[in-house]
Coordinates of N, CA, C and O in Angstrom, one line a residue:
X217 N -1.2 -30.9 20.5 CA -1.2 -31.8 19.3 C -0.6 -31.0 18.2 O -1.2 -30.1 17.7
X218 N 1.1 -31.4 17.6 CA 1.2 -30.4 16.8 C 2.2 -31.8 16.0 O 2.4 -33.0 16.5
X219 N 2.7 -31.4 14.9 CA 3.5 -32.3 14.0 C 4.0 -31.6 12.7 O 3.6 -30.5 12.4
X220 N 4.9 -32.3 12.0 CA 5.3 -31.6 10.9 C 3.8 -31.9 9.4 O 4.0 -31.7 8.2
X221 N 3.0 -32.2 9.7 CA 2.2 -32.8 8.7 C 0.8 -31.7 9.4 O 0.0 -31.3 8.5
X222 N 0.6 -31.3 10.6 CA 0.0 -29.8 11.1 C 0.4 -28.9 10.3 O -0.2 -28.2 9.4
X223 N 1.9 -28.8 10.8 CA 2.3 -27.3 10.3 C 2.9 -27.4 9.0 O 3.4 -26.4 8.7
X224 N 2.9 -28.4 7.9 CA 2.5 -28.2 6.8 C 1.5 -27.5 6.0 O 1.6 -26.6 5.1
X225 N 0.3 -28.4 6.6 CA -1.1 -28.2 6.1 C -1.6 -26.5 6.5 O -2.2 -25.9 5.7
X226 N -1.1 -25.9 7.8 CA -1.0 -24.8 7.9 C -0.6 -24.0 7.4 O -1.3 -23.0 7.2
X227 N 0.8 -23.9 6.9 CA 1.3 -23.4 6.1 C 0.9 -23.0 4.3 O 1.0 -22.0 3.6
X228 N 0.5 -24.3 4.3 CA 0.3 -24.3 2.7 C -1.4 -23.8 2.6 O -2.0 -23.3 1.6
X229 N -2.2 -24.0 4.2 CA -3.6 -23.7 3.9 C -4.1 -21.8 4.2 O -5.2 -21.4 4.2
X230 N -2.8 -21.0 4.4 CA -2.8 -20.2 4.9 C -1.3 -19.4 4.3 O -0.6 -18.7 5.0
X231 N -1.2 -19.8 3.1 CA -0.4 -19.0 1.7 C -0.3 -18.1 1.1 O 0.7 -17.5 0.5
X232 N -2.3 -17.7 1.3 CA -2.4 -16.3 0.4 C -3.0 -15.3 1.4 O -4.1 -14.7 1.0
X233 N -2.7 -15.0 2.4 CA -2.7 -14.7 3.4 C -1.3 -13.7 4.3 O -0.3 -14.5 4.3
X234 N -1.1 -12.6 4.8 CA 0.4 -12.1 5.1 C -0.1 -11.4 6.0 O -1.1 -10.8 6.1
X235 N 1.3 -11.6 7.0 CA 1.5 -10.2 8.4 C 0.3 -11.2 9.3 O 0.3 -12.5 9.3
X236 N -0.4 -10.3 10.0 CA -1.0 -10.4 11.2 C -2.0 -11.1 11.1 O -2.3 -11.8 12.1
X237 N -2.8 -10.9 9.9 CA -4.4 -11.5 9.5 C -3.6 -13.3 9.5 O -4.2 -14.1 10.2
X238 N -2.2 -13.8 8.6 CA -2.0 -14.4 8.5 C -1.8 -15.4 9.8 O -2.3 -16.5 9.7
X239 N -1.2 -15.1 10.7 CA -1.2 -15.4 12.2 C -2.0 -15.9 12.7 O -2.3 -17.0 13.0
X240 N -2.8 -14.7 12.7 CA -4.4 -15.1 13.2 C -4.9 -16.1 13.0 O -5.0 -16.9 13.9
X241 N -5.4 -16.5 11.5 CA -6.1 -17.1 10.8 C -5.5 -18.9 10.9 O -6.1 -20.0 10.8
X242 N -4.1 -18.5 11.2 CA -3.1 -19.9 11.6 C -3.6 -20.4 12.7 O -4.0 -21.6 12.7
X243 N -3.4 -19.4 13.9 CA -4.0 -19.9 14.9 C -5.4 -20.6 15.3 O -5.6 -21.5 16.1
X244 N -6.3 -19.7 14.3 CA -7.8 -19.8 14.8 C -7.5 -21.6 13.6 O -8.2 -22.4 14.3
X245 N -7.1 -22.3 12.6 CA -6.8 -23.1 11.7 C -6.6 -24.0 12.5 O -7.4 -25.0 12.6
X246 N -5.5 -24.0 13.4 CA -4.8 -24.8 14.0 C -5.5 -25.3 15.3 O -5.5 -26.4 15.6
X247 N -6.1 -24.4 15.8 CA -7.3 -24.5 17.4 C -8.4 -25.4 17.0 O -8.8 -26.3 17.7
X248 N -8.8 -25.0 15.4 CA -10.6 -25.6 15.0 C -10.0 -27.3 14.7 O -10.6 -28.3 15.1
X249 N -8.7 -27.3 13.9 CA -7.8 -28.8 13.4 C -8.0 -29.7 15.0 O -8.8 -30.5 15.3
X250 N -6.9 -29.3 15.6 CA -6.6 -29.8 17.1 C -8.2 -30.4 17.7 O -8.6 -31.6 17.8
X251 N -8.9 -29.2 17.9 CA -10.1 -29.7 18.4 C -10.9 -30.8 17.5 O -11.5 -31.6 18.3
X252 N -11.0 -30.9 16.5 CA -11.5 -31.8 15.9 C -11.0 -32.8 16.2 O -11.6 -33.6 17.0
X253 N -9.2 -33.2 15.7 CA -9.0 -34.2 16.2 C -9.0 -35.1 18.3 O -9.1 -36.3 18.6
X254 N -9.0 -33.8 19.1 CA -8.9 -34.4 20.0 C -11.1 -35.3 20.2 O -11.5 -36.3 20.7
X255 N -11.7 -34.1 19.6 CA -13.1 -34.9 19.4 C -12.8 -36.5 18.2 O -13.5 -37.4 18.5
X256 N -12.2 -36.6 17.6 CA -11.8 -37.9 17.3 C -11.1 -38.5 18.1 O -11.4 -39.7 17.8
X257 N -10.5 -38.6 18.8 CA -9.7 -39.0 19.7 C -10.6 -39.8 21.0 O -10.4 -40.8 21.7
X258 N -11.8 -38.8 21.1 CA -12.6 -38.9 22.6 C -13.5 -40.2 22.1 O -14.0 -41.2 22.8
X259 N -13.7 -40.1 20.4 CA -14.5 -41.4 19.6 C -13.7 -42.7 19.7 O -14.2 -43.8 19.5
X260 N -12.4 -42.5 20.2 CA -11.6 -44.1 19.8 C -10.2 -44.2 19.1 O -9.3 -44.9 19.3
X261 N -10.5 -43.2 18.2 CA -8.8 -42.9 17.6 C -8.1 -42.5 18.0 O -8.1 -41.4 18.5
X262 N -6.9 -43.7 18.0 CA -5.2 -42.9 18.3 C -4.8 -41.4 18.3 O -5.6 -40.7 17.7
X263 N -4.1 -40.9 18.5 CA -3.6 -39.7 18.4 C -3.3 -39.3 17.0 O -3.6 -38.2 16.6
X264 N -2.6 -40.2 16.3 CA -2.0 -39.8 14.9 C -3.2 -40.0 14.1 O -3.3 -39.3 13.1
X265 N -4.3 -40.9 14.5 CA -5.1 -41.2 13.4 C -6.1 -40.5 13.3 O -6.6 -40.4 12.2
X266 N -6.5 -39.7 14.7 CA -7.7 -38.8 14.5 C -6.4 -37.5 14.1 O -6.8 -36.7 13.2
X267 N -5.2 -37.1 14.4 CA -4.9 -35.4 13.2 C -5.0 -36.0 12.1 O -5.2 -35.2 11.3
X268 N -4.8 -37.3 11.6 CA -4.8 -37.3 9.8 C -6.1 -37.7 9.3 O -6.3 -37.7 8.1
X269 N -6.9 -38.1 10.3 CA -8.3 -37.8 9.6 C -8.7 -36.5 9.7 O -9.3 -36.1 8.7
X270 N -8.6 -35.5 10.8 CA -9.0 -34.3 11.2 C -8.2 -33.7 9.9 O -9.1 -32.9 9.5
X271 N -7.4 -33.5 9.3 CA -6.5 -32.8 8.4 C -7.4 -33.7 6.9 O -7.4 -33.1 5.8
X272 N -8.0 -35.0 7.2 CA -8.5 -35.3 5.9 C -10.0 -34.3 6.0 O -10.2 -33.6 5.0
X273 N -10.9 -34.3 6.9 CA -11.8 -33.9 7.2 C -11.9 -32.6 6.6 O -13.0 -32.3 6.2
X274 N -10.9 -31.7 6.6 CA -10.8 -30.2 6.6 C -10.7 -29.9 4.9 O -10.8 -28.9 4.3
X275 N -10.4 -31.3 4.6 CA -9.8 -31.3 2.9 C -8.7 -29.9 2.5 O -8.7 -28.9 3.1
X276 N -7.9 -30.3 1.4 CA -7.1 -30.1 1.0 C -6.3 -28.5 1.2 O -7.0 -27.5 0.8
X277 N -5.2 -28.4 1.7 CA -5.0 -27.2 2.2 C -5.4 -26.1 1.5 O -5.9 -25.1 2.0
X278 N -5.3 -26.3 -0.3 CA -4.9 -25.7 -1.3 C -6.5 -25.0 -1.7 O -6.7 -23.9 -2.1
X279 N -7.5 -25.9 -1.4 CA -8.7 -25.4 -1.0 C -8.9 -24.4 -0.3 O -9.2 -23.3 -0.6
X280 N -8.4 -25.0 1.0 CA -9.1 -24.1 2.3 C -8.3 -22.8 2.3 O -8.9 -21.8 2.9
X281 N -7.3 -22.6 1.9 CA -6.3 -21.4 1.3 C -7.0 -20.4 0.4 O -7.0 -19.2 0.7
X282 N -7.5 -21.0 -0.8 CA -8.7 -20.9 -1.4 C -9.9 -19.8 -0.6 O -10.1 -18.6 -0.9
X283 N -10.4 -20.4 0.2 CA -11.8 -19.6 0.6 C -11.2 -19.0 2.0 O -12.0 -18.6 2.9
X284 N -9.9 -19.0 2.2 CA -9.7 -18.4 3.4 C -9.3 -17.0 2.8 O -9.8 -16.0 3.3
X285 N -8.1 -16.8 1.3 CA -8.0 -16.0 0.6 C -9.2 -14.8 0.4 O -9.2 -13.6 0.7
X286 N -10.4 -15.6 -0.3 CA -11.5 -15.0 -0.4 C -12.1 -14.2 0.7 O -12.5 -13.0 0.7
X287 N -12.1 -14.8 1.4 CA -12.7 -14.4 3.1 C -12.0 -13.4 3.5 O -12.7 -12.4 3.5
X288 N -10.7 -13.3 4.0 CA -9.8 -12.5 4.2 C -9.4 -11.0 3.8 O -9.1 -10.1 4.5
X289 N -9.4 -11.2 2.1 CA -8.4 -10.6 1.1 C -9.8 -10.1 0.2 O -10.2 -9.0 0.5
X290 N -10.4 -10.6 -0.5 CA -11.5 -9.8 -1.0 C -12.3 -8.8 -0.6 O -12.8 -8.0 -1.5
X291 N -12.8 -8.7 1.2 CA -13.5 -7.5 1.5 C -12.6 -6.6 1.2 O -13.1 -5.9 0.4
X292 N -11.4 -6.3 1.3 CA -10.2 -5.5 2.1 C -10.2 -5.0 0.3 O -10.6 -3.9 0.0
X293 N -9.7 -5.9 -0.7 CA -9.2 -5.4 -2.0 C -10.6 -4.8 -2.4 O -10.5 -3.6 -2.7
X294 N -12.3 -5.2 -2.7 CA -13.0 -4.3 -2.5 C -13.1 -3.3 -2.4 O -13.0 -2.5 -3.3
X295 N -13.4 -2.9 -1.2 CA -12.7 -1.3 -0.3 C -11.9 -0.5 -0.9 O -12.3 0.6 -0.9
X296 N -10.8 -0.8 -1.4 CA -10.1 0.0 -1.9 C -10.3 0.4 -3.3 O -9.9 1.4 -3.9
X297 N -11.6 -1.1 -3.9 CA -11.5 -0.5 -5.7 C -12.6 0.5 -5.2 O -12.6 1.6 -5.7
X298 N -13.5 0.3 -4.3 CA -15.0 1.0 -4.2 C -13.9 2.9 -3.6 O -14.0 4.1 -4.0
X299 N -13.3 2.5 -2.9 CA -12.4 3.9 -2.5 C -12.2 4.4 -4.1 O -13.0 5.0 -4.8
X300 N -10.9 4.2 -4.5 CA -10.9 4.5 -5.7 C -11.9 5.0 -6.5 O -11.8 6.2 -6.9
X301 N -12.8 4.4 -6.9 CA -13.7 4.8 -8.0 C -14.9 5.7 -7.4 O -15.8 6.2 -8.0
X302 N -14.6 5.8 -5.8 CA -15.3 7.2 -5.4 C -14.3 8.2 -5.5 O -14.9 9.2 -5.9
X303 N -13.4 8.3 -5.4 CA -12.3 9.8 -5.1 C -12.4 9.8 -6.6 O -13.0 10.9 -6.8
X304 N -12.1 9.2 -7.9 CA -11.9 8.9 -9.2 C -13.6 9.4 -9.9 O -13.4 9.9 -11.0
X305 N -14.6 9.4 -9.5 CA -16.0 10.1 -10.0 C -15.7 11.4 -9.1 O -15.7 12.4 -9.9
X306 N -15.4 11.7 -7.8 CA -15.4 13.2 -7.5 C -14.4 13.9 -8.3 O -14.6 15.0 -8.6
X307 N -13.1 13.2 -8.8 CA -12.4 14.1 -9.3 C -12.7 14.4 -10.9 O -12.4 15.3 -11.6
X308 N -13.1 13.5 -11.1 CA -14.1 13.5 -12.5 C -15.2 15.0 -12.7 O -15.1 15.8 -13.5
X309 N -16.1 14.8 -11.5 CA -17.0 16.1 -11.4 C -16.4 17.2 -10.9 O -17.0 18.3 -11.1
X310 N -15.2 17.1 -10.3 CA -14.9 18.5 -10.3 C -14.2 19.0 -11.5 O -14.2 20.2 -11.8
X311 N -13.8 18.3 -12.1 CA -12.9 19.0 -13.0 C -14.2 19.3 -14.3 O -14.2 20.4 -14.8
X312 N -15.1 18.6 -14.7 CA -16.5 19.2 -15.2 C -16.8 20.5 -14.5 O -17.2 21.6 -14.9
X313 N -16.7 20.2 -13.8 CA -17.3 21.8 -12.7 C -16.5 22.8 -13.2 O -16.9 23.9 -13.6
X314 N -15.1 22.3 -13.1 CA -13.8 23.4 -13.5 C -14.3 24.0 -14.7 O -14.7 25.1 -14.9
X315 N -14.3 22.7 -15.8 CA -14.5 23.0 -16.9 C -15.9 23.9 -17.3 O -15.6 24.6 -18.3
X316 N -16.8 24.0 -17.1 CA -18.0 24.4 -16.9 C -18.2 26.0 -16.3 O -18.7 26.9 -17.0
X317 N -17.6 26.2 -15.1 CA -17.3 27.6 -14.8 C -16.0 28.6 -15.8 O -15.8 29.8 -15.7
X318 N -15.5 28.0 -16.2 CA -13.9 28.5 -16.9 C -14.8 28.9 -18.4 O -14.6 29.8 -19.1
X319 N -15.9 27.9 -18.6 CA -16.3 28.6 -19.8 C -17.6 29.3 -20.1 O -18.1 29.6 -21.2
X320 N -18.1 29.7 -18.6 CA -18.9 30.2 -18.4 C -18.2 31.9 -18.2 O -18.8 32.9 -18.6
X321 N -17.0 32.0 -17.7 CA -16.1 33.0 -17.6 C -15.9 33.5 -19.0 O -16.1 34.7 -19.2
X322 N -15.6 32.8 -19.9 CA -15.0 32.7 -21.1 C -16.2 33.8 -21.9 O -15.9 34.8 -22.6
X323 N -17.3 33.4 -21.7 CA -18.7 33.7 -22.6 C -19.9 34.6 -21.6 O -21.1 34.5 -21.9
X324 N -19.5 35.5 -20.6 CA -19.6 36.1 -20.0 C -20.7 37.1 -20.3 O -21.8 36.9 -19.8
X325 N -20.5 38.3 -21.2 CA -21.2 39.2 -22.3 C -20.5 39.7 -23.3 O -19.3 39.9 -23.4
X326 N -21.7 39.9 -24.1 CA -21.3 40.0 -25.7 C -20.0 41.6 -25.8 O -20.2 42.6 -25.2
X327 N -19.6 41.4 -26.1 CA -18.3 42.9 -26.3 C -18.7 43.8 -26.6 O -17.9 44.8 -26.6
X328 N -19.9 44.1 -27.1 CA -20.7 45.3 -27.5 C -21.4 46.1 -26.3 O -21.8 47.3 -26.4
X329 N -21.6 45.1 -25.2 CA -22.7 45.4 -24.0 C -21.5 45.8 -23.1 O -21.4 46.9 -22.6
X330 N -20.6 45.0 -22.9 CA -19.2 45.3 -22.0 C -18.7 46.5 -22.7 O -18.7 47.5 -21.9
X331 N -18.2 46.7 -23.6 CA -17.2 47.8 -23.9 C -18.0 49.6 -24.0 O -19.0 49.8 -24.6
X332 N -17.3 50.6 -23.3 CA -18.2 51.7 -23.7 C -17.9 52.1 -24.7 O -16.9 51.8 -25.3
X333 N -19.0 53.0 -25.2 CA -19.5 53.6 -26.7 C -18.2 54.8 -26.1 O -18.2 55.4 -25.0
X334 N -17.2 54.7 -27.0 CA -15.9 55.9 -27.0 C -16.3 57.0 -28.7 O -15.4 57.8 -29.0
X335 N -17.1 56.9 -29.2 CA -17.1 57.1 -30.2 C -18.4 59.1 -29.5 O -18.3 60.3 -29.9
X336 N -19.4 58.4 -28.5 CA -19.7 59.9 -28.1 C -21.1 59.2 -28.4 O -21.8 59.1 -27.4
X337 N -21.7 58.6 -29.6 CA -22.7 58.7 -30.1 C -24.1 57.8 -29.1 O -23.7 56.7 -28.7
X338 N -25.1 57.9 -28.9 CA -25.8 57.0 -28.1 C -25.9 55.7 -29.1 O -26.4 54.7 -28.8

C-alpha cells in the first residue's frame, strides 16, 4: 500500500530528521501507517479509504515530525551539551590548578631564608 499522499505525509512527517536515523524512522512510519490501514481495511474500508483515515488517525505530519524530532534529535543534541560542559568544567579546573601551583612557585620562601648570608656575619 503505497501512494503519493503516503509518501507525502512521510516526507513532510520525517523533515527534521537526516541520513540513516531518517530512513529508519521512514520505514518504521510507513510499516506502523500501512498496518493500520490494512487493520481498517480487515473492518470494511476500501483500500483508499482506510490509508486516508489511517494518515487521518496518525494526525498531522507537521506534528508527528514534531515529536519524532524530539525523540530522535534531543537525546543525541543533549549528549553533546552534557559532553561539552564536562570537558569545559575539567578544563576550567585544570587551569585553577595551573593557576594555583604557578603561584604557589611564585611565593615559595621569603628571600632572606633562600639567599646566603655573603656578608660572613651569623
Amino acid at each position: 500500500m503505497s501512494g503519493p499522499d503516503l509518501d507525502t505525509y512521510l516526507r513532510r512527517a520525517t523533515r527534521g530528521l537526516i541520513g540513516a536515523r531518517r530512513r529508519a524512522v521512514r520505514q518504521e512510519l510507513h510499516a506502523n501507517i500501512v498496518q493500520h490501514a490494512l487493520d481498517l481495511q480487515m473492518g470494511g474500508l476500501e483500500a483508499s479509504d482506510a490509508l486516508a483515515r489511517a494518515l487521518n488517525d496518525f494526525g498531522p505530519p507537521e506534528r508527528v515530525s514534531g515529536g519524532l524530532t524530539r525523540v530522535h534529535t534531543l537525546p543525541a543534541v543533549l549528549t553533546a551539551l552534557l559532553l561539552a560542559s564536562g570537558i569545559g568544567t575539567v578544563a576550567y579546573g585544570l587551569t585553577l590548578h595551573d593557576a594555583g601551583t604557578a603561584k604557589t612557585d611564585r611565593t615559595d620562601t621569603p628571600r632572606s631564608e633562600a639567599a646566603p648570608n655573603r656578608t660572613g656575619s651569623p
